[in-house]
Coordinates of C-alpha atoms in Angstrom, one line a residue:
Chain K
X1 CA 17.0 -10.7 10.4
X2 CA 20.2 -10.7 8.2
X3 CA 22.2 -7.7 7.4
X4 CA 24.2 -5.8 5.0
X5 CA 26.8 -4.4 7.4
X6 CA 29.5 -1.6 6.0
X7 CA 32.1 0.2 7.8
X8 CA 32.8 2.7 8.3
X9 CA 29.7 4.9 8.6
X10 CA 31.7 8.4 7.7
X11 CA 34.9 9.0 6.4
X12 CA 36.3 12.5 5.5
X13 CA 39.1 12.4 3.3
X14 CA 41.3 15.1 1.2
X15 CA 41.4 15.3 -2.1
X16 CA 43.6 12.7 -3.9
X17 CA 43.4 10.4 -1.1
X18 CA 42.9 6.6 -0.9
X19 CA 39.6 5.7 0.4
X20 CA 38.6 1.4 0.5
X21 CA 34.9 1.6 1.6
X22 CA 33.9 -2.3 3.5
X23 CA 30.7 -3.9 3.6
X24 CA 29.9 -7.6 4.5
X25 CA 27.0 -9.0 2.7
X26 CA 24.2 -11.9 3.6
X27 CA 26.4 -14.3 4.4
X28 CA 24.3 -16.7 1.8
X29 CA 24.3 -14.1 -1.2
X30 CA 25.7 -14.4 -4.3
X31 CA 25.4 -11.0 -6.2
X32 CA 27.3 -8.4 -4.5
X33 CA 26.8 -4.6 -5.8
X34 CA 27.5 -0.9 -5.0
X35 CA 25.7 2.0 -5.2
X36 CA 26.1 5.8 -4.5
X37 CA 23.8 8.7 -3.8
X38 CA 24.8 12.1 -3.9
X39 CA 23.1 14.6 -1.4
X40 CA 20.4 15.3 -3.2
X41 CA 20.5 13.3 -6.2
X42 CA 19.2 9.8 -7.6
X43 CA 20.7 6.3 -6.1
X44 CA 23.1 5.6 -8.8
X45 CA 24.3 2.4 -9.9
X46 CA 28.3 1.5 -10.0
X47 CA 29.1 -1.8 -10.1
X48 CA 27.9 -5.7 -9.5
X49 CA 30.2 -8.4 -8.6
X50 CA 29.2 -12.0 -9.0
X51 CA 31.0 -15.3 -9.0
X52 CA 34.4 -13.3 -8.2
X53 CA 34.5 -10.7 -11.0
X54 CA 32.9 -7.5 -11.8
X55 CA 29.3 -8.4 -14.1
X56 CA 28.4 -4.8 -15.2
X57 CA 29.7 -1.9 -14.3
X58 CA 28.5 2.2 -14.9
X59 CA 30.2 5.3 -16.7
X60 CA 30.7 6.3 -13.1
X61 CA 32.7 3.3 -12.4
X62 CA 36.0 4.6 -13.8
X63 CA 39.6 3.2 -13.6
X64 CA 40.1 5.1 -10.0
X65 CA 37.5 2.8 -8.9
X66 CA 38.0 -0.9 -7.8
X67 CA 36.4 -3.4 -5.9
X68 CA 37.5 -6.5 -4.0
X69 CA 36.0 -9.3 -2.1
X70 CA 39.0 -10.3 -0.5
X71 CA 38.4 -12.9 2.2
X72 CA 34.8 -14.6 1.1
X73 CA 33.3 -12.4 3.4
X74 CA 33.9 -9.0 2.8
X75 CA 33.5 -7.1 0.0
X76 CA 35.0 -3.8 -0.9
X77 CA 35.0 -0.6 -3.0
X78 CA 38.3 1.0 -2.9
X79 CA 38.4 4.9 -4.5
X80 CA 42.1 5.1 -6.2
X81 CA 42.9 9.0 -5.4
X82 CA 39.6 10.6 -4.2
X83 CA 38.0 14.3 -6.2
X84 CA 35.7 15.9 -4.5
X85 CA 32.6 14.5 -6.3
X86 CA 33.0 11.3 -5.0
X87 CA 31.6 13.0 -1.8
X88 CA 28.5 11.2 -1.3
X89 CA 26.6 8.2 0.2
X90 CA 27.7 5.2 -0.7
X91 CA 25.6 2.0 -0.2
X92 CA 26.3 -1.5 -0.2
X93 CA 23.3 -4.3 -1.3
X94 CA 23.6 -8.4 -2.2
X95 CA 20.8 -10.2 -3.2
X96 CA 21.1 -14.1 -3.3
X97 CA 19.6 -14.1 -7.5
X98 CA 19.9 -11.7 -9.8
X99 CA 18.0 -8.0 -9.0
X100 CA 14.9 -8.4 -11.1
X101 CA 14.0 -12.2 -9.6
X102 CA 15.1 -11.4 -5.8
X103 CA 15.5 -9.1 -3.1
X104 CA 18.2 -6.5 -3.1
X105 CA 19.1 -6.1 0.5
X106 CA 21.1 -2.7 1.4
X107 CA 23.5 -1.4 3.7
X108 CA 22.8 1.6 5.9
X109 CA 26.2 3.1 3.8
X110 CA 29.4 4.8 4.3
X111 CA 28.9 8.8 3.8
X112 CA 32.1 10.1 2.4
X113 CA 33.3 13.5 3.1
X114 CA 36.3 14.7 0.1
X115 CA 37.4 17.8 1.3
Chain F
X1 CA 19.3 6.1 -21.1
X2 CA 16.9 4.5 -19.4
X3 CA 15.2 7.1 -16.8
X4 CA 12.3 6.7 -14.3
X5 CA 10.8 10.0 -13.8
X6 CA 8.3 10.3 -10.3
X7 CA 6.2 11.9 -9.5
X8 CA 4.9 14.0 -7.2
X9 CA 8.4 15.0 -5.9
X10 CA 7.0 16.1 -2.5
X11 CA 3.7 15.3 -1.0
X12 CA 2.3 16.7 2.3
X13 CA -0.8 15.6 3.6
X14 CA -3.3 15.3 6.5
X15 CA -3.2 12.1 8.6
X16 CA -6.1 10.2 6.9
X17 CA -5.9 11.2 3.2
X18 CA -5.2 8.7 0.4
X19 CA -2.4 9.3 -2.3
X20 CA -1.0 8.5 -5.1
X21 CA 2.8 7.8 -6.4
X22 CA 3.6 7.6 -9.9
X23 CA 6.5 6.0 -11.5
X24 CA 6.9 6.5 -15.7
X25 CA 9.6 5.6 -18.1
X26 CA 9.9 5.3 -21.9
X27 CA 11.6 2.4 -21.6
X28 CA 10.4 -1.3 -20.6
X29 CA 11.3 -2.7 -17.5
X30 CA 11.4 -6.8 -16.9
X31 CA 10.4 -5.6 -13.3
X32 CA 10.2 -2.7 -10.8
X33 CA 10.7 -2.3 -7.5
X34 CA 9.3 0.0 -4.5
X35 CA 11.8 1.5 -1.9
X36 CA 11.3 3.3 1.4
X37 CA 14.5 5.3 2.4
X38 CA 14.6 6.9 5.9
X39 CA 16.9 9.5 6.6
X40 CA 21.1 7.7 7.0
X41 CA 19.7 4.2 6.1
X42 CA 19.9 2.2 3.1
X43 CA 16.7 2.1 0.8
X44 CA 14.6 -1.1 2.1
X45 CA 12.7 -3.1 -0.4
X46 CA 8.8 -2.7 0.1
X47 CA 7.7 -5.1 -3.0
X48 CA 8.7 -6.4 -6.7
X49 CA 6.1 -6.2 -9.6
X50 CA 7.0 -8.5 -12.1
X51 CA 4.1 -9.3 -14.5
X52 CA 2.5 -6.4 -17.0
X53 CA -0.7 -5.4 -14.8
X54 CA -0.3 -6.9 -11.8
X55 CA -1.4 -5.3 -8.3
X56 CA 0.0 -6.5 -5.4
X57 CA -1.0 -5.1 -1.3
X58 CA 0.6 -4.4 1.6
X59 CA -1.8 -3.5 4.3
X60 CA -3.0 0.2 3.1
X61 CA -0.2 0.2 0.6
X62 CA -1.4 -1.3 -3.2
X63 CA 1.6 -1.3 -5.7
X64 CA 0.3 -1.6 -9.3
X65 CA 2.6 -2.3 -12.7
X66 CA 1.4 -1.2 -15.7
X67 CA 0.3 -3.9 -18.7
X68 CA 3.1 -2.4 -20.7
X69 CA 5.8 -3.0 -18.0
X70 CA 6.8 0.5 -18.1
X71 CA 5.3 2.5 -15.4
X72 CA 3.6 2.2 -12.0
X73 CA 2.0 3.4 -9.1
X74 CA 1.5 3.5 -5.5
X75 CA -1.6 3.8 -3.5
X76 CA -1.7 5.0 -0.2
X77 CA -5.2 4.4 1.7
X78 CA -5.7 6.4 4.9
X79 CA -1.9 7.7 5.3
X80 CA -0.5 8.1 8.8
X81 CA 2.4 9.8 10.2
X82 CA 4.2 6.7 10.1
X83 CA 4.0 6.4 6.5
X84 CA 6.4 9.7 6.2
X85 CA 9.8 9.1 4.4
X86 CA 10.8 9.3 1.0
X87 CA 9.8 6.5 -2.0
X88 CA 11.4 5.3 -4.3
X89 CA 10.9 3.4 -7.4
X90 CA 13.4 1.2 -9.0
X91 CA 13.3 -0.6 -12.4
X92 CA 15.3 -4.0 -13.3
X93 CA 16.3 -3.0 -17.3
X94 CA 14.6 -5.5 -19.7
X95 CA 17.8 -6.2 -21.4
X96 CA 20.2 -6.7 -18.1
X97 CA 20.0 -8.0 -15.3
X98 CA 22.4 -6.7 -12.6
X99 CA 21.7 -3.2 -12.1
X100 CA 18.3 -1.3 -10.4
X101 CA 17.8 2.2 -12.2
X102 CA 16.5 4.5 -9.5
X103 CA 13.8 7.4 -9.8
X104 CA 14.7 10.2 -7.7
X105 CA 12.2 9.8 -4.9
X106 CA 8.7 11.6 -3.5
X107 CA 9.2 12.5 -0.4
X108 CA 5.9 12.2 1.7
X109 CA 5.3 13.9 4.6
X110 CA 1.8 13.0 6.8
X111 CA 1.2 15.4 9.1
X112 CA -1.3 14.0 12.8

């Protein structure tokens, strides 16, 4: 069964680091997104990416946050100069319509660790 | 702000019982979505409820979406320790299109 793959599975970082967080999506998806879940807290939404630019984003997703899909294959959320509540879970998902009409299908995420 | 409020936030039952899940928002949703998350995995998608009132199964799971499109359940017939893990609705936002909005989760826990 096809896969959201991302990479890599934990990172620690310091503070005010660079952090660039991969995933590779369903190779036949469209809509490419990222989500974050802090330990404890709701799966929050950041950011959606369709047809090579960024279709809604959240408060969350602020100017230290970017995201890329390089290559056609890859796509990636890169963290500018990391704080420490960016520590959390963050998961990748693409879905081949939009949310409500198909199936979101999700990475097993990239825990990050700001210390 | 659109919110999705669950509820019960934990559950812990006896192998055999039946429960219930319950998702409720304010707000309408142009469709919702059911989650199972396991511990260090990615939610995975269970079923989509699209129409106002409509039930759909899954073996001894039955999903239901309520005629106003802005709350909804999940029934659990005859849980089993396999069913443990946590639950989690998500709503699609009548007026977008790109973004899930999340309730927090119940955590279930079936004990043999």
């Amino acid at each position: 069964e096809p896969e959201v793959t991302q990479t890599p599975s934990h990172q620690v970082t310091q503070m005010g680091q660079e952090v660039i967080l991969r995933c590779v999506p369903i190779s036949n998806h469209l809509y490419f997104y990222w989500y974050r879940q802090i330990l404890g807290q709701k799966v929050e939404f950041l950011v959606s990416f369709y047809n090579n630019e960024i279709s809604e984003k959240s408060e969350i997703f602020d100017d230290q946050f970017s995201v890329e899909r390089p290559d056609g294959s890859n796509f990636t959320l890169k963290i500018r100069s990391t704080k420490l509540e960016d520590s959390a879970m963050y998961f990748c998902a693409s879905s081949y319509e939009s949310p409500g009409a198909n199936v979101l299908t999700f990475g097993a995420g990239s825990r990050l660790t700001v210390l | 702000t659109q919110l999705l409020e669950q509820s019960p936030q934990f559950l812990s039952i006896q192998e055999g019982e039946n429960l219930t899940v319950y998702c409720n928002s304010s707000s309408v949703f142009s469709s919702l979505q059911w989650y199972r998350q396991e511990p260090g995995e990615g939610p995975v998608l269970l079923v989509t409820v699209v129409t106002g009132g409509e039930v759909k199964k899954l073996k001894r799971l039955t999903f239901q979406f309520g005629d106003a499109r802005k709350d909804s359940s999940l029934h659990i017939t005859a849980a089993q320790p396999g069913d443990t893990g946590l639950y989690l609705c998500a709503g699609v936002s009548a007026g977008g299109y790109n973004k899930l909005i999340f309730g927090a989760g119940t955590r279930l826990a079936v004990h043999p």
